[in-house]
Amino acid sequence: MSAVLEANGLGKRYGRNWALSDCTVTIPSGHVVGLVGPNGAGKSTLLNLAVGLLKPTAGGLEVLGGRPSDDAAQLGRVGFVAQDTPTYAALSVADHLQMGARTNPSWDRQLAQGRIARLGLDPKQKSGKLSGGQRAQLALTMAVAKRPELLLLDEPVASLDPLARREFLQVLMETVAEDQVSVVLSSHLMADLERVCDYLVVLVASRVQLAGPVDDLLASHRRLIGPRRDPATMPGNQIVIESSHTDRQSTFTVQTDDPILDPSWTVEEVGLEDLVLAYMGQASTSARPFRPTIGLVQ
Amino acid sequence: MIEFHLDTHSGVAPYLQIVQQVRRALRLGLLHEGDQLPTVKDVVARIAINPNTVLKAYRELEHDGLVSARPGVGTFVTRTLSDPSLAAHGPLRQDLQRWLTKARLAGLDDESIEALFRDCFRTALERGIA
Amino acid sequence: MIWLAWRQVRTQVFLVVGVLLAIGVVLATTGPHLVHIYDTVIKPCEAKPNCGNVGTFSNTDRFLQSVSLLLLIAPALVGMFWGAPLVAREFENNSHRLIWTQSVSRMRWLAAKLGIGALVTVVTVGLLSLMTTWWFSPIDAFSNNSLTPSTFDRRDVVPVAYALFAFALGATAGLLLRRTLPAMVVTLFGFIGLRYVVEDYLRLHYMTPLKISAPFNPLNPGLTVGRPGGLQSSDQVVSQETVTGTGRVLSQNGNIGPTSGEVSVSNSGTVTLRGVGPCQGHVNNSLKATGRVSQSVQQSGSGTTHVHARSGGAIEQLNQIVSACSHKYGLRDIVTYQPLSRYWPFQMYESAIFIVAGLVLAGFSLWWLRRRMA
């Protein structure tokens, strides 16, 4: 399975502030990848680096086997929707499609016009007068109509109402089903990511904390509830991600590949949101960056 | 044609929910032999979920012998859920009612009963899958 | 990409062209009227001694003033309102994240925007300059002052060159600063700066200036129009100097007289030309405080100047002493100037300076963009 994105020690610095540091992750193709983390974690930075809008300060990055640049061929393979889905407010919907057709050799005119018609957008309407949801749909159409191999979406639904969000994801999933395009979608809304993502990358404090297929992540983490216990006494094959204690009881979120045999534990599965929260919490309290031991399952 | 929906709070994996909904439809007679299941594209366009989830569900149904995928055409029902299972419902229901009475007498409240059942059910499921 | 660049400026261009056409209509209807005035009033007036100034005529016409003013500020407006937002606005709206992820290189994007903008600038400012020059042509023919700064920079080709430079400056500032307002400020001051430097220090030296000289006349210091020597009203003076017989510069502005620093009178009444030597004759100091000199200057039809001086007191004495003294030391006035015949070469030189500056900025922008986002 080839990788759509391969980062190696990737870093980006603004002045003295590292927006992204020591980012090493390989994202395989054929997935809808959720890029999740708190605001300011570096999600936007990573996506902008991947599409060539930013130049790395350190490390290497390869997207679809090539370096992100403003080479026309490379740009044609990657569709991008930036945060808050910017468009040219004074230009109409039809103008935007014209722009797409004239600046992308691989533009599929029929697909673009068909989508706009199905979405019920008025081609003559200026994009500044569209609602947030409609603008997001327009931006998505622009990214999809050039038939890319990879779609990068930077928090495209963050400022949309629930209905517009749902409609956006419906159209996005339909595109994935139809064209087999890989998607990397950044968001801090776990509910959306749980629905559509089958691969997850957790980015906290400008570092990758966790990466892997959702099914594997869920299968290899458990919540253990039992009598009060020191985390250091936990067996070696159970890595404690998060722990909380009362005077009588301890709750641990552990990562393990083996079954939990100790009968004193109540074992529960961990939901995706809780899992991400556990890694986010652990990242903010630990002194050194946590190196995830979950490898890429190919 | 049937329609799927996703319950995000049920704790049941999405693909399993789809499997269950197909099975229920078969049981209730909403789906007959030869009927076509909605295409992956149609399913995800209605409920925004990952296409792989739908594919996984359809694959499992195919593995169970309930549906068959014809490339380029669609996924079609090959047999309905066997009626014989309906016959087993009666005695099973009685067994369950007896067990519930026992649990009540032992002093378990609603939540304990449900937790106990869920735990056993899940463990059995895991063993069954592994 | 060219389509997009045009589409983005289309509305503004139509607006501006509309305004220009409206101006054009007004000029077209009043232009012939102006020629009529020239033929019936001004030309015959030239023959008479009591003509009065056509300059007065042109200065009181408000519409004339406005059109001239418009052409003066047009290049700055182009730079601030077309150049500065060209790139800066895209950054402010984040639309660069949309267009730079389509399959065009950034250099092609910028080149298209600069190219369309330059074309639009040439057409609009060129049209305005064309109309203004045509409309002013009878006045210019009469005034013969086309090399004067306030005329030279508002005729023919140079306004277009200024506008192209201002546009390039605005675009570059917008690219580097990424914000429209600061870019507009930088553009305005940068443009004014270069215009000032070129106009005050470079323009009069595009070609080696011509020189004429005449003996120094203390009663009418400096070479002025009409004096024998050949200086004409259409010539643009670069500098004036009064030099001694040995060639040493005595004064830069042609005024050596009792009130200037070049003449000193001692307590005993001895007059000295400072730095040159003593003069013959004494001033009666008791008369120093009194005395007035009044002069009346008449311009005759042939262009010569007659000076009538009414005498009075010590000043008069001093003037006569200085006059003989300057003759003794061979003082001469030398005027360096540029003749009107060099108007067109100068338009070309100045245009070239601004166009080249604009091209350098454009080239820098393209290079900078390429380097920054490899």
PDB file of N, CA and C in Angstrom, chain C residues 248-298:
ATOM      1  N   ARG C 248      35.682  82.603 -11.371  1.00  0.00           N
ATOM      2  CA  ARG C 248      35.249  82.180 -10.039  1.00  0.00           C
ATOM      3  C   ARG C 248      33.811  82.560  -9.812  1.00  0.00           C
ATOM      4  N   VAL C 249      33.072  81.637  -9.200  1.00  0.00           N
ATOM      5  CA  VAL C 249      31.645  81.871  -8.987  1.00  0.00           C
ATOM      6  C   VAL C 249      31.458  82.801  -7.809  1.00  0.00           C
ATOM      7  N   LEU C 250      30.739  83.853  -8.049  1.00  0.00           N
ATOM      8  CA  LEU C 250      30.522  84.858  -7.018  1.00  0.00           C
ATOM      9  C   LEU C 250      29.159  84.686  -6.355  1.00  0.00           C
ATOM     10  N   SER C 251      28.172  84.450  -7.161  1.00  0.00           N
ATOM     11  CA  SER C 251      26.800  84.355  -6.625  1.00  0.00           C
ATOM     12  C   SER C 251      26.028  83.337  -7.436  1.00  0.00           C
ATOM     13  N   GLN C 252      25.122  82.693  -6.754  1.00  0.00           N
ATOM     14  CA  GLN C 252      24.370  81.650  -7.449  1.00  0.00           C
ATOM     15  C   GLN C 252      23.033  82.137  -7.976  1.00  0.00           C
ATOM     16  N   ASN C 253      22.572  83.255  -7.525  1.00  0.00           N
ATOM     17  CA  ASN C 253      21.236  83.633  -7.977  1.00  0.00           C
ATOM     18  C   ASN C 253      21.189  85.001  -8.620  1.00  0.00           C
ATOM     19  N   GLY C 254      22.318  85.449  -9.098  1.00  0.00           N
ATOM     20  CA  GLY C 254      22.320  86.618  -9.963  1.00  0.00           C
ATOM     21  C   GLY C 254      22.077  87.935  -9.269  1.00  0.00           C
ATOM     22  N   ASN C 255      22.172  87.961  -7.987  1.00  0.00           N
ATOM     23  CA  ASN C 255      21.857  89.223  -7.328  1.00  0.00           C
ATOM     24  C   ASN C 255      23.064  89.710  -6.531  1.00  0.00           C
ATOM     25  N   ILE C 256      23.752  90.640  -7.110  1.00  0.00           N
ATOM     26  CA  ILE C 256      24.825  91.276  -6.337  1.00  0.00           C
ATOM     27  C   ILE C 256      24.449  92.726  -6.181  1.00  0.00           C
ATOM     28  N   GLY C 257      24.114  93.122  -5.002  1.00  0.00           N
ATOM     29  CA  GLY C 257      23.669  94.487  -4.808  1.00  0.00           C
ATOM     30  C   GLY C 257      23.908  94.912  -3.387  1.00  0.00           C
ATOM     31  N   PRO C 258      23.397  96.010  -3.066  1.00  0.00           N
ATOM     32  CA  PRO C 258      23.652  96.541  -1.717  1.00  0.00           C
ATOM     33  C   PRO C 258      23.132  95.647  -0.603  1.00  0.00           C
ATOM     34  N   THR C 259      22.122  94.899  -0.876  1.00  0.00           N
ATOM     35  CA  THR C 259      21.556  94.100   0.209  1.00  0.00           C
ATOM     36  C   THR C 259      22.092  92.675   0.231  1.00  0.00           C
ATOM     37  N   SER C 260      22.895  92.340  -0.766  1.00  0.00           N
ATOM     38  CA  SER C 260      23.407  90.960  -0.764  1.00  0.00           C
ATOM     39  C   SER C 260      24.735  90.914  -0.013  1.00  0.00           C
ATOM     40  N   GLY C 261      25.195  89.740   0.276  1.00  0.00           N
ATOM     41  CA  GLY C 261      26.415  89.610   1.071  1.00  0.00           C
ATOM     42  C   GLY C 261      27.687  89.856   0.286  1.00  0.00           C
ATOM     43  N   GLU C 262      27.528  90.035  -1.027  1.00  0.00           N
ATOM     44  CA  GLU C 262      28.749  90.116  -1.813  1.00  0.00           C
ATOM     45  C   GLU C 262      29.372  91.506  -1.765  1.00  0.00           C
ATOM     46  N   VAL C 263      28.590  92.484  -1.345  1.00  0.00           N
ATOM     47  CA  VAL C 263      29.116  93.864  -1.304  1.00  0.00           C
ATOM     48  C   VAL C 263      29.267  94.297   0.142  1.00  0.00           C
ATOM     49  N   SER C 264      30.421  94.866   0.483  1.00  0.00           N
ATOM     50  CA  SER C 264      30.578  95.390   1.849  1.00  0.00           C
ATOM     51  C   SER C 264      31.012  96.848   1.798  1.00  0.00           C
ATOM     52  N   VAL C 265      30.466  97.590   2.736  1.00  0.00           N
ATOM     53  CA  VAL C 265      30.795  99.025   2.808  1.00  0.00           C
ATOM     54  C   VAL C 265      31.430  99.280   4.172  1.00  0.00           C
ATOM     55  N   SER C 266      32.657  99.789   4.152  1.00  0.00           N
ATOM     56  CA  SER C 266      33.335 100.045   5.431  1.00  0.00           C
ATOM     57  C   SER C 266      32.828 101.342   6.057  1.00  0.00           C
ATOM     58  N   ASN C 267      33.274 101.594   7.283  1.00  0.00           N
ATOM     59  CA  ASN C 267      32.804 102.794   7.977  1.00  0.00           C
ATOM     60  C   ASN C 267      33.221 104.069   7.287  1.00  0.00           C
ATOM     61  N   SER C 268      34.366 103.987   6.622  1.00  0.00           N
ATOM     62  CA  SER C 268      34.812 105.181   5.912  1.00  0.00           C
ATOM     63  C   SER C 268      34.142 105.318   4.562  1.00  0.00           C
ATOM     64  N   GLY C 269      33.320 104.383   4.234  1.00  0.00           N
ATOM     65  CA  GLY C 269      32.587 104.513   2.978  1.00  0.00           C
ATOM     66  C   GLY C 269      33.233 103.778   1.809  1.00  0.00           C
ATOM     67  N   THR C 270      34.292 103.000   2.102  1.00  0.00           N
ATOM     68  CA  THR C 270      34.917 102.258   0.998  1.00  0.00           C
ATOM     69  C   THR C 270      34.070 101.046   0.638  1.00  0.00           C
ATOM     70  N   VAL C 271      33.939 100.873  -0.665  1.00  0.00           N
ATOM     71  CA  VAL C 271      33.118  99.753  -1.152  1.00  0.00           C
ATOM     72  C   VAL C 271      34.027  98.639  -1.645  1.00  0.00           C
ATOM     73  N   THR C 272      33.734  97.452  -1.192  1.00  0.00           N
ATOM     74  CA  THR C 272      34.510  96.303  -1.660  1.00  0.00           C
ATOM     75  C   THR C 272      33.565  95.220  -2.178  1.00  0.00           C
ATOM     76  N   LEU C 273      33.961  94.649  -3.311  1.00  0.00           N
ATOM     77  CA  LEU C 273      33.265  93.440  -3.767  1.00  0.00           C
ATOM     78  C   LEU C 273      33.955  92.269  -3.086  1.00  0.00           C
ATOM     79  N   ARG C 274      33.231  91.643  -2.155  1.00  0.00           N
ATOM     80  CA  ARG C 274      33.855  90.618  -1.320  1.00  0.00           C
ATOM     81  C   ARG C 274      34.448  89.502  -2.155  1.00  0.00           C
ATOM     82  N   GLY C 275      35.702  89.203  -1.842  1.00  0.00           N
ATOM     83  CA  GLY C 275      36.348  88.089  -2.537  1.00  0.00           C
ATOM     84  C   GLY C 275      36.844  88.469  -3.917  1.00  0.00           C
ATOM     85  N   VAL C 276      36.574  89.699  -4.353  1.00  0.00           N
ATOM     86  CA  VAL C 276      37.014  90.105  -5.689  1.00  0.00           C
ATOM     87  C   VAL C 276      38.042  91.228  -5.577  1.00  0.00           C
ATOM     88  N   GLY C 277      37.567  92.322  -4.950  1.00  0.00           N
ATOM     89  CA  GLY C 277      38.526  93.430  -4.805  1.00  0.00           C
ATOM     90  C   GLY C 277      37.806  94.740  -4.502  1.00  0.00           C
ATOM     91  N   PRO C 278      38.533  95.769  -4.278  1.00  0.00           N
ATOM     92  CA  PRO C 278      37.933  97.065  -3.933  1.00  0.00           C
ATOM     93  C   PRO C 278      37.369  97.774  -5.164  1.00  0.00           C
ATOM     94  N   CYS C 279      36.413  98.651  -4.883  1.00  0.00           N
ATOM     95  CA  CYS C 279      35.815  99.424  -5.967  1.00  0.00           C
ATOM     96  C   CYS C 279      36.248 100.880  -5.865  1.00  0.00           C
ATOM     97  N   GLN C 280      36.167 101.530  -7.021  1.00  0.00           N
ATOM     98  CA  GLN C 280      36.513 102.954  -7.009  1.00  0.00           C
ATOM     99  C   GLN C 280      35.305 103.758  -6.590  1.00  0.00           C
ATOM    100  N   GLY C 281      35.571 104.711  -5.736  1.00  0.00           N
ATOM    101  CA  GLY C 281      34.476 105.578  -5.327  1.00  0.00           C
ATOM    102  C   GLY C 281      34.103 105.370  -3.876  1.00  0.00           C
ATOM    103  N   HIS C 282      33.536 106.416  -3.292  1.00  0.00           N
ATOM    104  CA  HIS C 282      33.133 106.352  -1.895  1.00  0.00           C
ATOM    105  C   HIS C 282      31.660 106.599  -1.751  1.00  0.00           C
ATOM    106  N   VAL C 283      31.118 105.999  -0.703  1.00  0.00           N
ATOM    107  CA  VAL C 283      29.716 106.254  -0.400  1.00  0.00           C
ATOM    108  C   VAL C 283      29.650 107.278   0.707  1.00  0.00           C
ATOM    109  N   ASN C 284      28.799 108.265   0.496  1.00  0.00           N
ATOM    110  CA  ASN C 284      28.600 109.278   1.539  1.00  0.00           C
ATOM    111  C   ASN C 284      27.734 108.655   2.631  1.00  0.00           C
ATOM    112  N   ASN C 285      28.390 108.331   3.782  1.00  0.00           N
ATOM    113  CA  ASN C 285      27.700 107.575   4.808  1.00  0.00           C
ATOM    114  C   ASN C 285      26.561 108.307   5.466  1.00  0.00           C
ATOM    115  N   SER C 286      26.644 109.632   5.415  1.00  0.00           N
ATOM    116  CA  SER C 286      25.550 110.365   6.051  1.00  0.00           C
ATOM    117  C   SER C 286      24.260 110.171   5.300  1.00  0.00           C
ATOM    118  N   LEU C 287      24.391 109.804   4.091  1.00  0.00           N
ATOM    119  CA  LEU C 287      23.175 109.568   3.301  1.00  0.00           C
ATOM    120  C   LEU C 287      22.711 108.103   3.339  1.00  0.00           C
ATOM    121  N   LYS C 288      23.422 107.311   4.116  1.00  0.00           N
ATOM    122  CA  LYS C 288      23.165 105.861   4.050  1.00  0.00           C
ATOM    123  C   LYS C 288      21.756 105.463   4.388  1.00  0.00           C
ATOM    124  N   ALA C 289      21.265 106.116   5.436  1.00  0.00           N
ATOM    125  CA  ALA C 289      19.958 105.661   5.909  1.00  0.00           C
ATOM    126  C   ALA C 289      18.837 106.036   4.973  1.00  0.00           C
ATOM    127  N   THR C 290      19.058 107.088   4.230  1.00  0.00           N
ATOM    128  CA  THR C 290      17.933 107.548   3.414  1.00  0.00           C
ATOM    129  C   THR C 290      18.027 107.015   2.001  1.00  0.00           C
ATOM    130  N   GLY C 291      17.062 107.323   1.289  1.00  0.00           N
ATOM    131  CA  GLY C 291      17.124 107.007  -0.131  1.00  0.00           C
ATOM    132  C   GLY C 291      16.311 105.797  -0.523  1.00  0.00           C
ATOM    133  N   ARG C 292      15.642 105.979  -1.547  1.00  0.00           N
ATOM    134  CA  ARG C 292      14.866 104.880  -2.104  1.00  0.00           C
ATOM    135  C   ARG C 292      15.170 104.769  -3.575  1.00  0.00           C
ATOM    136  N   VAL C 293      15.146 103.653  -4.016  1.00  0.00           N
ATOM    137  CA  VAL C 293      15.259 103.461  -5.459  1.00  0.00           C
ATOM    138  C   VAL C 293      13.980 102.820  -5.949  1.00  0.00           C
ATOM    139  N   SER C 294      13.411 103.414  -6.895  1.00  0.00           N
ATOM    140  CA  SER C 294      12.268 102.713  -7.482  1.00  0.00           C
ATOM    141  C   SER C 294      12.557 102.493  -8.955  1.00  0.00           C
ATOM    142  N   GLN C 295      12.164 101.438  -9.360  1.00  0.00           N
ATOM    143  CA  GLN C 295      12.387 101.094 -10.756  1.00  0.00           C
ATOM    144  C   GLN C 295      11.075 100.720 -11.393  1.00  0.00           C
ATOM    145  N   SER C 296      10.922 101.081 -12.590  1.00  0.00           N
ATOM    146  CA  SER C 296       9.775 100.550 -13.311  1.00  0.00           C
ATOM    147  C   SER C 296      10.290  99.824 -14.537  1.00  0.00           C
ATOM    148  N   VAL C 297       9.713  98.771 -14.756  1.00  0.00           N
ATOM    149  CA  VAL C 297      10.153  97.921 -15.864  1.00  0.00           C
ATOM    150  C   VAL C 297       9.044  97.844 -16.884  1.00  0.00           C
ATOM    151  N   GLN C 298       9.398  98.118 -18.097  1.00  0.00           N
ATOM    152  CA  GLN C 298       8.390  98.049 -19.137  1.00  0.00           C
ATOM    153  C   GLN C 298       8.794  97.028 -20.159  1.00  0.00           C
TER     154      GLN C 298
END
